[in-house]
Coordinates of C-alpha atoms in Angstrom, one line a residue:
M710 CA 0.0 0.0 0.0
S711 CA 1.1 3.5 -0.7
H712 CA -0.1 5.2 2.5
I713 CA -1.3 4.4 6.0
Y714 CA -4.1 6.0 8.0
C715 CA -3.8 7.2 11.6
P716 CA -6.0 5.1 14.0
E717 CA -6.6 8.2 16.0
C718 CA -7.5 11.1 13.7
G719 CA -7.7 9.3 10.3
F720 CA -5.0 11.4 8.6
Q721 CA -3.4 9.9 5.6
N722 CA 0.4 9.4 6.1
P723 CA 3.1 8.0 3.8
E724 CA 3.6 4.3 4.1
S725 CA 7.1 4.7 5.5
A726 CA 5.9 6.9 8.5
N727 CA 5.8 5.5 12.0
Y728 CA 4.0 8.4 13.6
C729 CA 1.1 10.5 12.4
A730 CA 2.1 13.9 10.9
R731 CA -1.0 15.5 12.3
C732 CA -1.6 14.2 15.9
G733 CA 1.7 12.2 16.6
A734 CA 0.0 9.0 17.3
H735 CA 1.9 5.7 16.7
L736 CA 0.9 4.2 13.3
V737 CA -0.1 0.5 13.3
K738 CA 0.5 -1.1 10.0
D739 CA -1.7 -3.9 8.7
E740 CA 0.6 -6.6 7.5
S741 CA -2.2 -8.7 6.2
G742 CA -3.1 -6.2 3.6
V743 CA -6.8 -6.4 4.4
D744 CA -8.7 -3.3 3.5
T745 CA -10.9 -2.4 6.5
T746 CA -12.9 0.6 7.5
M747 CA -12.1 2.4 10.7
T748 CA -14.8 3.4 13.1
F749 CA -15.5 7.1 13.4
T750 CA -17.9 9.1 15.5
P751 CA -18.8 12.6 14.1
D752 CA -18.8 15.5 16.5
D753 CA -21.3 18.3 16.5
G754 CA -19.6 19.9 13.6
E755 CA -18.6 23.6 13.3
V756 CA -20.6 26.6 12.3
E757 CA -17.7 27.6 10.0
A758 CA -18.1 24.3 8.0
A759 CA -21.6 25.3 6.8
E760 CA -20.3 28.8 5.9
A761 CA -17.4 27.3 4.0
L762 CA -20.0 25.4 1.8
Q763 CA -21.7 28.7 1.1
E764 CA -18.5 30.4 0.3
A765 CA -17.5 27.7 -2.1
G766 CA -20.0 29.2 -4.6
V767 CA -21.5 25.7 -5.5
K768 CA -24.6 26.0 -7.7
G769 CA -27.0 23.1 -7.9
P770 CA -26.7 19.7 -6.3
A771 CA -23.2 18.7 -5.3
L772 CA -21.1 16.8 -2.7
V773 CA -18.4 19.0 -1.0
V774 CA -15.7 17.2 1.0
R775 CA -15.1 19.0 4.4
S776 CA -12.1 16.9 5.4
G777 CA -10.3 13.6 5.2
G778 CA -8.4 11.7 2.6
G779 CA -6.5 14.7 1.5
R780 CA -9.4 16.0 -0.6
A781 CA -10.9 18.7 1.6
G782 CA -12.7 21.3 -0.5
E783 CA -13.2 19.2 -3.6
V784 CA -16.6 19.3 -5.3
F785 CA -18.3 16.3 -6.8
R786 CA -21.4 16.4 -9.0
P787 CA -24.1 13.7 -9.1
Q788 CA -23.9 11.5 -12.2
G789 CA -27.2 10.4 -13.6
E790 CA -30.2 9.2 -11.5
R791 CA -28.0 7.2 -9.0
T792 CA -24.5 8.1 -7.8
T793 CA -22.7 5.9 -5.3
V794 CA -20.3 7.4 -2.8
G795 CA -17.6 5.3 -1.2
R796 CA -14.0 4.1 -0.9
S797 CA -14.3 1.7 -3.8
P798 CA -12.8 3.0 -7.0
D799 CA -15.9 1.7 -8.8
C800 CA -18.1 4.4 -7.0
G801 CA -19.3 7.4 -8.9
I802 CA -17.8 9.6 -6.1
F803 CA -14.5 8.0 -4.9
L804 CA -13.5 9.1 -1.4
D805 CA -10.1 7.5 -0.4
D806 CA -10.6 7.8 3.4
V807 CA -10.4 4.9 5.9
T808 CA -13.5 6.0 7.7
V809 CA -15.6 5.8 4.6
S810 CA -17.1 2.3 3.7
R811 CA -16.4 0.8 0.3
R812 CA -20.0 1.4 -0.7
H813 CA -21.0 4.0 1.8
A814 CA -24.1 5.9 0.4
E815 CA -26.0 6.7 -2.7
L816 CA -27.4 9.9 -4.1
V817 CA -30.7 9.3 -5.9
E818 CA -32.7 11.7 -8.1
R819 CA -36.4 11.2 -8.2
D820 CA -38.8 13.6 -10.0
G821 CA -36.4 16.5 -9.6
D822 CA -35.7 15.9 -5.9
Y823 CA -32.5 14.4 -4.4
F824 CA -32.4 11.7 -1.8
I825 CA -29.4 10.2 0.1
E826 CA -29.5 6.6 1.2
D827 CA -27.1 4.8 3.4
L828 CA -25.8 1.5 2.0
G829 CA -25.2 -0.2 5.3
S830 CA -22.0 1.7 6.0
L831 CA -20.1 1.1 9.2
N832 CA -20.0 4.7 10.4
G833 CA -23.4 5.7 9.0
T834 CA -24.7 8.7 7.0
Y835 CA -25.8 11.8 8.6
V836 CA -28.2 14.7 7.6
N837 CA -28.5 17.7 9.9
R838 CA -26.3 15.7 12.4
R839 CA -28.9 12.9 12.5
R840 CA -28.0 9.4 11.4
I841 CA -30.4 8.3 8.6
E842 CA -31.1 5.4 6.3
S843 CA -32.7 7.6 3.7
A844 CA -33.5 11.3 3.6
K845 CA -34.7 13.9 1.2
L846 CA -32.3 16.8 0.5
R847 CA -34.5 19.8 0.3
L848 CA -34.7 23.6 0.3
K849 CA -31.5 24.5 -1.6
A850 CA -32.9 23.5 -5.0
D851 CA -36.1 25.5 -4.5
F852 CA -34.4 28.4 -2.7
P853 CA -30.8 28.7 -4.2
D854 CA -30.3 32.0 -2.3
I855 CA -30.8 30.5 1.1
S856 CA -27.8 31.1 3.4
I857 CA -26.6 30.3 6.9
S858 CA -26.8 34.0 7.8
K859 CA -30.4 34.3 6.6
I860 CA -31.4 31.3 8.7
R861 CA -29.7 32.8 11.8
Y862 CA -31.5 36.1 11.1
L863 CA -34.9 34.3 11.0
E864 CA -34.0 32.6 14.2
D865 CA -33.1 36.0 15.9
Q866 CA -36.5 37.4 14.8
G867 CA -38.2 34.4 16.6
L868 CA -39.6 32.8 13.5
L869 CA -37.5 29.7 13.9
T870 CA -36.6 27.8 17.1
P871 CA -34.4 24.9 16.1
G872 CA -33.1 22.5 18.8
R873 CA -29.6 22.4 19.9
T874 CA -27.0 19.7 20.3
Q875 CA -25.0 19.3 23.5
G876 CA -22.3 21.4 21.9
G877 CA -24.8 24.2 21.2
Y878 CA -25.1 23.7 17.5
R879 CA -28.5 24.0 15.7
L880 CA -30.5 20.9 15.1
F881 CA -33.3 21.2 12.6
G882 CA -36.1 18.6 12.6
E883 CA -38.8 17.9 10.0
E884 CA -41.2 20.5 11.4
D885 CA -38.4 23.1 11.5
V886 CA -37.6 22.5 7.9
E887 CA -41.2 22.7 6.8
R888 CA -41.7 26.0 8.8
L889 CA -38.5 27.4 7.1
R890 CA -39.9 26.4 3.7
R891 CA -43.2 28.1 4.4
I892 CA -41.4 31.3 5.5
L893 CA -39.3 31.4 2.3
E894 CA -42.3 30.7 0.1
L895 CA -44.2 33.6 1.7
Q896 CA -41.2 35.9 1.1
R897 CA -40.6 34.7 -2.5
D898 CA -44.2 34.3 -3.7
E899 CA -46.1 37.0 -1.8
F900 CA -43.4 39.4 -0.8
L901 CA -44.6 39.6 2.7
P902 CA -42.6 41.3 5.5
L903 CA -41.5 39.2 8.5
R904 CA -44.1 40.9 10.7
V905 CA -46.9 39.7 8.5
I906 CA -45.3 36.3 8.0
R907 CA -45.3 35.8 11.7
Q908 CA -49.0 36.5 11.9
E909 CA -49.6 34.2 8.9
L910 CA -47.8 31.3 10.6
A911 CA -49.7 31.8 13.8
S912 CA -53.1 31.8 12.0
E913 CA -52.0 28.6 10.1
S914 CA -51.1 27.0 13.3
A915 CA -54.5 27.9 14.8
A916 CA -56.2 26.5 11.7
G917 CA -54.3 23.2 12.1
R918 CA -55.5 23.0 15.7
K919 CA -59.1 23.6 14.5
R920 CA -58.8 20.8 11.9
R921 CA -57.7 18.4 14.7
R922 CA -60.8 19.4 16.8
V923 CA -63.0 18.3 13.9
A924 CA -61.8 14.7 14.3
L925 CA -62.7 14.5 18.0
A926 CA -64.6 11.2 17.5
E927 CA -62.1 9.6 15.1
H928 CA -59.7 6.9 16.2
E929 CA -56.0 8.2 16.6
E930 CA -53.1 6.3 15.2
E931 CA -50.8 5.1 18.0
V932 CA -47.0 4.9 18.3
D933 CA -44.6 3.5 20.8
V934 CA -42.3 5.6 23.0
A935 CA -39.4 5.4 20.6
S936 CA -41.4 6.7 17.7
L937 CA -42.9 9.4 19.9
C938 CA -39.5 10.6 20.9
Q939 CA -38.2 10.5 17.3
R940 CA -41.2 12.4 15.8
A941 CA -41.5 14.9 18.7
E942 CA -37.7 15.3 18.8
I943 CA -37.4 14.8 22.5
S944 CA -35.4 12.5 24.7
G945 CA -36.7 9.5 26.4
E946 CA -36.1 11.1 29.8
L947 CA -38.3 14.1 28.9
A948 CA -41.0 11.8 27.7
R949 CA -40.9 10.0 31.1
Q950 CA -41.1 13.3 32.9
L951 CA -44.1 14.5 30.7
E952 CA -45.9 11.3 31.6
E953 CA -45.1 11.6 35.2
F954 CA -46.6 15.1 35.4
G955 CA -49.7 14.1 33.3
L956 CA -48.8 15.9 30.1
L957 CA -48.8 12.6 28.2
A958 CA -51.6 10.0 28.7
P959 CA -50.6 6.7 27.0
R960 CA -52.7 3.7 26.6
T961 CA -51.3 0.5 28.2
D962 CA -51.2 -2.5 25.9
G963 CA -49.8 -5.3 27.9
K964 CA -46.3 -4.1 28.9
E965 CA -46.1 -1.5 26.1
R966 CA -47.3 2.1 26.3
R967 CA -49.0 3.4 23.1
Y968 CA -49.3 7.1 22.4
G969 CA -51.8 8.8 20.2
E970 CA -51.2 11.5 17.6
T971 CA -52.3 14.2 20.0
D972 CA -49.7 13.0 22.5
V973 CA -47.0 13.3 19.8
A974 CA -48.0 16.9 19.2
I975 CA -48.1 17.7 22.9
A976 CA -44.6 16.2 23.3
A977 CA -43.3 18.3 20.4
A978 CA -44.7 21.4 22.0
C979 CA -43.3 20.6 25.4
G980 CA -39.9 19.9 23.8
K981 CA -39.9 23.3 22.3
L982 CA -40.7 24.9 25.6
A983 CA -37.9 22.8 27.1
R984 CA -35.4 24.6 24.9
F985 CA -36.3 27.8 26.8
G986 CA -35.6 26.1 30.1
V987 CA -39.2 25.3 30.9
E988 CA -39.1 21.9 32.7
A989 CA -41.9 19.3 32.6
R990 CA -42.9 20.1 36.2
H991 CA -43.6 23.7 35.2
L992 CA -46.1 22.5 32.5
K993 CA -48.4 20.7 35.0
T994 CA -50.3 23.9 35.3
F995 CA -51.4 23.6 31.6
R996 CA -52.8 20.1 32.3
S997 CA -54.6 21.4 35.4
A998 CA -56.2 24.2 33.5
A999 CA -57.3 21.8 30.7
D1000 CA -58.9 19.5 33.2
R1001 CA -60.9 22.3 34.7
N1002 CA -62.1 23.6 31.2
V1003 CA -63.1 20.0 30.3
R1004 CA -65.1 19.6 33.4
L1005 CA -66.9 22.8 32.7
V1006 CA -67.8 21.8 29.2
E1007 CA -68.8 18.3 30.4
T1008 CA -71.5 19.8 32.8
V1009 CA -73.1 21.5 29.7
V1010 CA -73.0 18.6 27.1
A1011 CA -73.1 15.5 29.3
P1012 CA -77.0 15.1 29.1
G1013 CA -76.9 15.1 25.4
L1014 CA -74.0 12.8 25.0
R1015 CA -75.5 10.2 27.3
S1016 CA -78.9 10.3 25.8
R1017 CA -80.3 7.2 24.2
N1018 CA -81.8 9.3 21.4
P1019 CA -79.4 9.3 18.4
E1020 CA -80.4 12.8 17.3
R1021 CA -79.9 14.2 20.7
R1022 CA -76.4 12.5 21.0
R1023 CA -75.5 13.9 17.6
A1024 CA -76.6 17.4 18.7
G1025 CA -74.7 16.9 22.0
F1026 CA -71.5 16.1 20.0
E1027 CA -71.9 19.2 17.9
D1028 CA -72.3 21.3 21.0
L1029 CA -69.2 19.7 22.4
E1030 CA -67.2 20.8 19.3
T1031 CA -68.6 24.3 19.5
L1032 CA -68.0 24.7 23.2
A1033 CA -64.5 23.3 22.8
A1034 CA -63.6 25.9 20.2
L1035 CA -65.2 28.8 22.2
A1036 CA -63.4 27.7 25.4
Q1037 CA -60.1 27.5 23.7
E1038 CA -60.6 30.9 22.0
L1039 CA -61.5 32.5 25.4
S1040 CA -58.4 30.9 27.0
Q1041 CA -56.2 32.2 24.3
L1042 CA -57.6 35.7 24.4
L1043 CA -57.2 35.9 28.3
F1044 CA -53.7 34.6 28.0
W1045 CA -52.8 37.0 25.2
R1046 CA -54.2 40.0 27.2
E1047 CA -52.1 39.1 30.2
L1048 CA -49.0 38.7 28.0
R1049 CA -49.5 42.2 26.5
S1050 CA -48.9 43.7 30.0
L1051 CA -45.3 42.2 29.8
A1052 CA -44.5 43.9 26.4
P1053 CA -42.7 47.2 26.4
R1054 CA -44.8 50.1 25.1

């Protein structure tokens, strides 16, 4: 072989070297000649890395090497509908790095969109610092002018609230990406200022809540705790705390807990509040207020809902939907009025 990789940092050294030129670690030479992949755990990344991609001036879909294999900064373009990425010379994008599997991942074009699929690699494929099996690469193709600085500005304006890694770096989930897409669409297609966009997003969110109220009598799809944590983007510990304080109300199926779609939405909202330092125990007051409101509504509609007359039961259910909407509207208005007293004038 013509070179040897450092077992500590993965740097490519000459075959004759005994110590790594980058970190000084002792180089262990594989006498068997077997070509193996080294394990590698990605860190949180650096903000400068994302800015470097922007400064590269790359237009259209491309793969830009950040580091490793002596090819940092190189740009590779997808070739056809499927482009394999790996350490094998047969791959469409050849990356000669010991931490890359021989057939690591594949870029796939479908109906104008690009997807990246992991091919069972040792160290995995990551999108937005999340390990994935398959993911759609979005936004840049529809909004070529999007930049890191613009995303930061939208975050400073309170329009985006991405999660954070332990190292403090931004972590965008599916809901964050969709919200960003909507903001960019309103700017591009309707030329709306951010103040109006904020109001538009709030009204759309309220409309979504109204649509969920229409389905009060419908059966909810259920998920296990792992799926709930993944979709709501919260930790298992936070899910446990939310259940402890009554924010989540799973159904027990044998030894397994099953959570409805409403619980997923509640967990997601609690997760966002947690980013501001609001702990699960602080949120118990919301559950208590909801219980009191439900008991009030129940006293009004209970006779109709329990009637043996189908028509009266139907009318009782319609009253339930109407009262629920009015009670929620009143609660929001009172909450908003009190919040206004905190705002500077």
